[in-house]
Coordinates of C-alpha atoms in Angstrom, one line a residue:
M913 CA -13.2 20.3 -4.3
K914 CA -14.8 18.0 -6.7
V915 CA -13.8 18.6 -10.3
D916 CA -14.5 17.1 -13.9
E917 CA -12.2 15.9 -16.1
E918 CA -11.3 19.5 -17.4
G919 CA -10.9 20.8 -14.1
F920 CA -9.0 18.1 -13.3
Y921 CA -6.4 19.0 -16.1
N922 CA -6.6 22.7 -15.4
K923 CA -5.6 22.1 -11.7
L924 CA -2.6 20.0 -12.7
L925 CA -1.1 22.8 -14.8
D926 CA -0.7 24.9 -11.6
Y927 CA 1.9 22.7 -10.4
H928 CA 5.6 21.8 -11.5
N929 CA 6.4 18.6 -9.4
I930 CA 4.0 16.3 -9.3
L931 CA 3.9 12.7 -7.4
Y932 CA 1.3 10.1 -8.7
L933 CA 1.1 7.8 -5.8
C934 CA -0.5 4.2 -6.1
H935 CA -1.7 2.0 -3.4
R936 CA 0.2 -0.7 -1.7
N937 CA 0.8 -3.6 -4.0
A938 CA -0.3 -1.5 -6.8
D939 CA -2.3 -3.1 -9.5
P940 CA -2.0 -2.7 -13.4
D941 CA -5.2 -0.2 -13.2
A942 CA -3.3 2.1 -10.3
V943 CA 0.3 2.2 -12.2
S944 CA -1.0 2.6 -15.7
S945 CA -3.1 5.7 -14.5
A946 CA -0.2 6.8 -12.9
F947 CA 2.2 6.3 -15.9
A948 CA -0.4 7.8 -18.1
L949 CA -0.7 11.4 -16.3
S950 CA 2.9 11.4 -16.0
E951 CA 3.4 11.1 -19.5
A952 CA 1.1 13.7 -20.3
I953 CA 1.2 16.0 -17.9
G954 CA 5.0 15.7 -16.0
G955 CA 5.5 14.0 -12.8
K956 CA 6.8 11.0 -11.2
V957 CA 4.9 7.5 -10.4
G958 CA 5.4 6.6 -6.9
L959 CA 5.1 3.4 -5.1
V960 CA 4.2 3.1 -1.1
D961 CA 4.7 -0.7 -1.2
G962 CA 5.7 -2.5 -4.4
C963 CA 3.3 -3.5 -6.9
N964 CA 1.7 -7.1 -8.3
R965 CA 3.1 -9.4 -10.1
V966 CA 1.3 -7.8 -13.4
A967 CA 2.0 -4.6 -12.7
S968 CA 5.4 -5.6 -11.8
L969 CA 5.8 -6.6 -15.8
L970 CA 4.1 -3.6 -16.9
V971 CA 6.6 -1.6 -15.2
D972 CA 9.5 -3.7 -16.8
K973 CA 7.9 -4.1 -20.4
L974 CA 7.1 -0.1 -20.5
E975 CA 10.5 0.9 -18.7
I976 CA 7.9 3.1 -16.4
D977 CA 10.3 4.8 -14.3
V978 CA 9.2 4.5 -10.5
V979 CA 10.0 5.8 -7.2
E980 CA 10.1 3.2 -4.3
D981 CA 8.7 4.6 -0.9
P982 CA 8.5 8.5 -1.8
N983 CA 8.2 11.6 0.8
P984 CA 5.4 13.8 -0.3
E985 CA 6.8 16.7 1.3
D986 CA 9.3 16.2 -1.9
Y987 CA 6.7 17.3 -4.2
D988 CA 4.5 20.4 -4.9
L989 CA 1.2 18.2 -5.0
T990 CA 0.5 14.4 -4.9
V991 CA -2.2 12.8 -6.8
V992 CA -3.5 9.5 -5.1
V993 CA -4.3 7.2 -7.5
D994 CA -7.0 4.4 -7.5
T995 CA -6.8 4.6 -3.8
S996 CA -9.9 4.6 -1.1
T997 CA -8.4 5.0 2.2
I998 CA -5.0 6.2 3.9
A999 CA -4.5 2.7 5.2
Q1000 CA -3.9 1.6 1.5
L1001 CA -1.1 3.7 1.6
N1002 CA 0.7 2.5 4.6
D1003 CA -0.8 5.6 6.7
I1004 CA 2.0 7.7 4.7
E1005 CA 1.6 11.5 5.7
L1006 CA 0.0 13.4 3.0
C1007 CA 0.6 17.1 2.7
H1008 CA -1.0 19.1 -0.4
Y1009 CA -3.1 16.4 -2.4
G1010 CA -5.5 15.8 -5.1
V1011 CA -7.4 12.5 -6.0
I1012 CA -8.6 10.4 -8.9
D1013 CA -10.6 7.6 -8.1
H1014 CA -13.4 5.2 -9.1
H1015 CA -14.3 3.4 -5.8
A1016 CA -17.7 3.3 -4.2
T1017 CA -16.6 5.3 -1.5
T1018 CA -13.2 7.2 -1.0
A1019 CA -12.4 8.7 2.3
L1020 CA -9.4 10.4 1.4
T1021 CA -11.6 12.9 -0.8
E1022 CA -12.5 14.7 2.2
N1023 CA -9.3 16.5 2.9
A1024 CA -8.2 16.7 -0.5
A1025 CA -7.4 20.3 -2.1
F1026 CA -9.3 18.6 -5.5
Y1027 CA -10.4 15.2 -6.6
L1028 CA -12.0 13.9 -9.6
H1029 CA -14.3 10.9 -8.8
R1030 CA -16.5 8.8 -11.4
N1031 CA -18.1 5.5 -11.1
K1032 CA -16.1 3.8 -13.4
T1033 CA -15.1 0.2 -13.9
S1034 CA -11.4 1.3 -13.6
V1035 CA -9.5 4.6 -13.2
A1036 CA -7.8 4.0 -16.3
E1037 CA -11.0 5.1 -18.0
I1038 CA -11.1 8.3 -16.4
V1039 CA -7.7 9.0 -16.8
Y1040 CA -8.2 8.5 -20.9
D1041 CA -11.1 11.0 -20.5
V1042 CA -8.7 13.7 -18.7
L1043 CA -6.3 12.7 -21.8
K1044 CA -9.1 12.9 -24.5
C1045 CA -10.1 16.4 -22.7
M1046 CA -6.4 17.8 -22.8
G1047 CA -6.3 16.7 -26.7
A1048 CA -3.4 14.5 -25.6
P1049 CA -2.1 12.1 -28.2
I1050 CA -2.4 8.2 -26.9
M1051 CA 1.0 6.9 -27.4
N1052 CA 1.9 3.1 -27.5
R1053 CA 3.2 2.7 -24.2
T1054 CA 0.3 4.9 -22.5
A1055 CA -2.1 2.9 -24.4
V1056 CA -0.6 -0.8 -23.7
G1057 CA -0.8 0.3 -19.9
L1058 CA -4.3 1.7 -19.9
M1059 CA -5.5 -1.4 -21.7
T1060 CA -4.2 -3.8 -19.2
G1061 CA -5.4 -1.9 -16.4
I1062 CA -9.2 -1.7 -17.9
V1063 CA -8.9 -5.9 -18.7
T1064 CA -7.2 -6.6 -15.0
D1065 CA -9.7 -4.3 -13.0
T1066 CA -12.6 -5.6 -14.8
G1067 CA -11.7 -9.2 -14.2
H1068 CA -10.9 -9.3 -18.0
F1069 CA -14.5 -7.6 -18.9
K1070 CA -16.4 -9.7 -16.3
H1071 CA -17.4 -6.4 -14.7
A1072 CA -17.4 -4.5 -17.7
T1073 CA -20.0 -1.8 -18.9
S1074 CA -21.0 -0.6 -22.1
D1075 CA -18.9 2.4 -21.1
T1076 CA -15.7 0.2 -20.4
F1077 CA -15.8 -1.2 -24.0
R1078 CA -16.7 2.1 -25.5
T1079 CA -13.4 3.7 -23.7
F1080 CA -11.7 0.4 -24.7
S1081 CA -12.4 0.6 -28.3
N1082 CA -11.4 4.4 -28.3
I1083 CA -8.0 3.6 -27.1
I1084 CA -7.3 0.7 -29.8
E1085 CA -8.7 3.1 -32.5
S1086 CA -6.7 6.0 -31.2
S1087 CA -3.3 4.4 -30.6
G1088 CA -3.4 1.5 -33.0
V1089 CA -2.4 -0.7 -30.2
E1090 CA -4.1 -4.2 -30.9
Y1091 CA -5.7 -5.9 -27.8
A1092 CA -3.6 -9.3 -28.6
E1093 CA -0.5 -7.1 -27.6
V1094 CA -2.1 -6.8 -24.0
L1095 CA -3.0 -10.5 -23.9
E1096 CA 0.5 -11.3 -24.8
L1097 CA 2.0 -9.1 -22.1
M1098 CA -0.2 -10.6 -19.4
A1099 CA 0.3 -14.0 -20.4
S1100 CA 4.2 -13.7 -20.1
T1101 CA 3.7 -13.1 -16.4
P1102 CA 5.7 -15.7 -14.6
Q1103 CA 3.7 -18.0 -12.2
D1104 CA 6.1 -18.7 -9.8
V1105 CA 6.3 -22.2 -7.4
S1106 CA 5.1 -20.4 -4.4
M1107 CA 1.6 -19.2 -5.8
R1108 CA 0.8 -22.5 -6.9
I1109 CA 1.3 -23.8 -3.8
A1110 CA -0.9 -20.9 -2.4
M1111 CA -3.6 -21.8 -4.5
L1112 CA -3.8 -25.7 -3.8
K1113 CA -3.3 -24.8 -0.1
T1114 CA -6.3 -22.1 -0.4
A1115 CA -8.3 -24.6 -1.9
N1116 CA -7.3 -27.7 0.8
R1117 CA -8.5 -25.7 3.3
A1118 CA -11.4 -24.2 1.8
E1119 CA -15.0 -24.2 4.0
I1120 CA -17.9 -24.2 2.0
E1121 CA -21.4 -23.1 3.0
R1122 CA -24.6 -23.7 0.6
V1123 CA -27.2 -20.8 0.9
E1124 CA -30.1 -22.3 -1.1
S1125 CA -28.1 -22.9 -4.6
W1126 CA -25.2 -20.3 -3.8
L1127 CA -22.0 -21.6 -2.5
V1128 CA -19.9 -19.1 -0.6
A1129 CA -16.4 -20.5 0.3
T1130 CA -13.9 -19.1 3.0
S1131 CA -10.3 -20.3 3.4
H1132 CA -7.0 -18.6 4.3
V1133 CA -3.4 -18.7 3.0
S1134 CA 0.0 -16.7 4.0
S1135 CA 0.1 -14.9 0.6
F1136 CA -1.5 -14.0 -2.8
G1137 CA -5.0 -13.7 -0.9
G1138 CA -6.5 -11.7 -3.9
S1139 CA -5.3 -14.7 -6.4
A1140 CA -6.6 -17.2 -4.1
S1141 CA -10.3 -15.8 -3.7
S1142 CA -10.1 -15.5 -7.7
M1143 CA -9.4 -18.9 -8.0
L1144 CA -12.1 -20.4 -5.5
I1145 CA -14.6 -18.4 -7.8
N1146 CA -12.9 -19.9 -11.0
I1147 CA -13.5 -23.2 -9.5
G1148 CA -17.1 -23.2 -8.4
A1149 CA -17.5 -20.9 -5.3
D1150 CA -20.3 -17.8 -5.8
V1151 CA -18.3 -15.8 -3.7
A1152 CA -15.1 -16.4 -1.9
F1153 CA -13.2 -14.8 1.2
V1154 CA -9.5 -15.6 1.6
G1155 CA -7.4 -14.1 4.7
T1156 CA -4.1 -13.5 4.7
L1157 CA -2.0 -12.8 8.2
K1158 CA -0.2 -9.6 7.7
E1159 CA 2.2 -8.9 10.6
N1160 CA -0.2 -7.3 13.0
S1161 CA -3.2 -7.5 11.1
I1162 CA -5.6 -9.4 9.2
R1163 CA -6.4 -9.1 5.3
V1164 CA -9.4 -10.6 3.9
S1165 CA -9.4 -10.4 0.1
G1166 CA -13.5 -11.0 -1.3
R1167 CA -14.8 -11.9 -4.9
A1168 CA -18.3 -12.4 -6.1
K1169 CA -19.5 -13.8 -9.3
R1170 CA -21.6 -11.4 -11.6
D1171 CA -24.9 -13.5 -10.7
A1172 CA -24.1 -12.7 -6.8
V1173 CA -23.6 -9.2 -7.5
N1174 CA -27.0 -9.3 -9.7
A1175 CA -28.6 -10.9 -6.7
G1176 CA -27.8 -8.0 -4.1
V1177 CA -24.1 -8.4 -3.1
N1178 CA -21.8 -5.5 -2.8
L1179 CA -18.4 -7.0 -1.5
G1180 CA -17.3 -2.9 -1.4
Q1181 CA -20.2 -2.0 0.9
I1182 CA -20.0 -5.4 3.2
M1183 CA -16.0 -4.8 3.7
E1184 CA -16.7 -1.2 4.7
D1185 CA -19.5 -2.3 7.0
V1186 CA -17.2 -5.1 8.5
S1187 CA -14.4 -3.0 8.6
A1188 CA -16.4 -0.1 10.4
D1189 CA -17.3 -3.0 13.3
Y1190 CA -13.5 -3.7 14.1
N1191 CA -12.0 -0.3 13.5
G1192 CA -10.3 -1.5 10.3
T1193 CA -10.0 0.0 6.6
G1194 CA -12.4 -2.1 3.8
G1195 CA -13.9 -1.3 0.7
G1196 CA -13.5 -1.8 -3.1
H1197 CA -16.1 -3.2 -5.7
A1198 CA -19.3 -4.9 -5.6
G1199 CA -17.6 -8.0 -7.0
A1200 CA -14.0 -7.6 -5.7
A1201 CA -12.8 -5.7 -2.3
G1202 CA -10.7 -6.2 0.6
I1203 CA -10.3 -5.6 4.6
D1204 CA -7.7 -4.6 6.8
V1205 CA -8.6 -5.2 10.6
V1206 CA -6.8 -6.5 13.7
A1207 CA -9.1 -9.4 14.6
D1208 CA -9.2 -13.0 14.8
M1209 CA -9.2 -14.1 11.2
E1210 CA -11.9 -17.0 11.5
E1211 CA -14.2 -14.1 13.1
I1212 CA -13.5 -11.8 10.1
L1213 CA -14.1 -14.7 7.6
W1214 CA -17.3 -15.3 9.6
A1215 CA -18.6 -12.1 9.7
C1216 CA -18.0 -11.5 5.9
K1217 CA -19.8 -14.8 5.2
Q1218 CA -22.8 -13.9 7.2
K1219 CA -23.5 -10.7 5.7
V1220 CA -23.4 -12.7 2.2
I1221 CA -25.7 -15.2 3.3
E1222 CA -27.9 -12.3 4.7
V1223 CA -28.4 -11.2 0.8
L1224 CA -28.2 -14.5 -0.8
R1225 CA -31.1 -16.2 1.3
N1226 CA -34.0 -17.0 -0.5
K1227 CA -32.4 -15.5 -3.7
K1228 CA -32.3 -17.6 -6.8
N1229 CA -29.0 -18.5 -8.5
P1230 CA -29.6 -18.2 -12.2
S1231 CA -26.5 -20.5 -13.2
S1232 CA -28.1 -23.4 -11.0
L1233 CA -31.6 -23.1 -12.9

């Protein structure tokens, strides 16, 4: 059952023991959203498979009490946060659950008891609207978390909309937290040597295909695939795909510049289409998405690249004019 912000809040009031469950390798948007809801309504923040570097720093700085690998059966209700497929939860068995999400497609809503979905640039923005509907005060820790979630999920506002900035401004005004505080927190995130090596290896292995004036890059690395694909964008690619071997499957992370998105590239849809061809799971946003499949890495990277080439062929690149 689809609900609005008020309906979502009212549904949560029917339960006393709630688990707010984040996707594997949870990012700041997922962690901060789960934390904000747990602070306002009560419940626990659950991680099925850890969180990324910035989210880990957020957990430490804000002293967020998290439950590692929780069992949904121990709770009256599980609220799945910022997650579009069961594969992102490592195929955990969900019992009675609700969903709050912002992805273009969210398969988990089909069997959910209720769900709140909005086409926002982050779940943190949706959560802020829920808190505002409740009349809940935006405390310092909640504000820092939500602001960090918005900044990271929009690529430091590269994919932001007017609504994004409006919500961000409202959080600043209602909490008194300054943007500089969030920037300082993220700047303190340590970059270990293994990540720096991964970035260099990704760049060294990159294969580049030129389509008109567009550059599409593919590469592979053993870890940090998401960061590596973003790095390829930062050094010149318009669209980038980086493959990572994950035990028995392949993970491909994709990133695209706004000009490519405006030209018609929708990585979320591309990943969803490719995953369907290989019985995998994939999706995300127009400018950032991922796919998990059991297949040959080169074949998957080629399939993703070809989808992009089909879109960009005969399209002008504004940044090259």
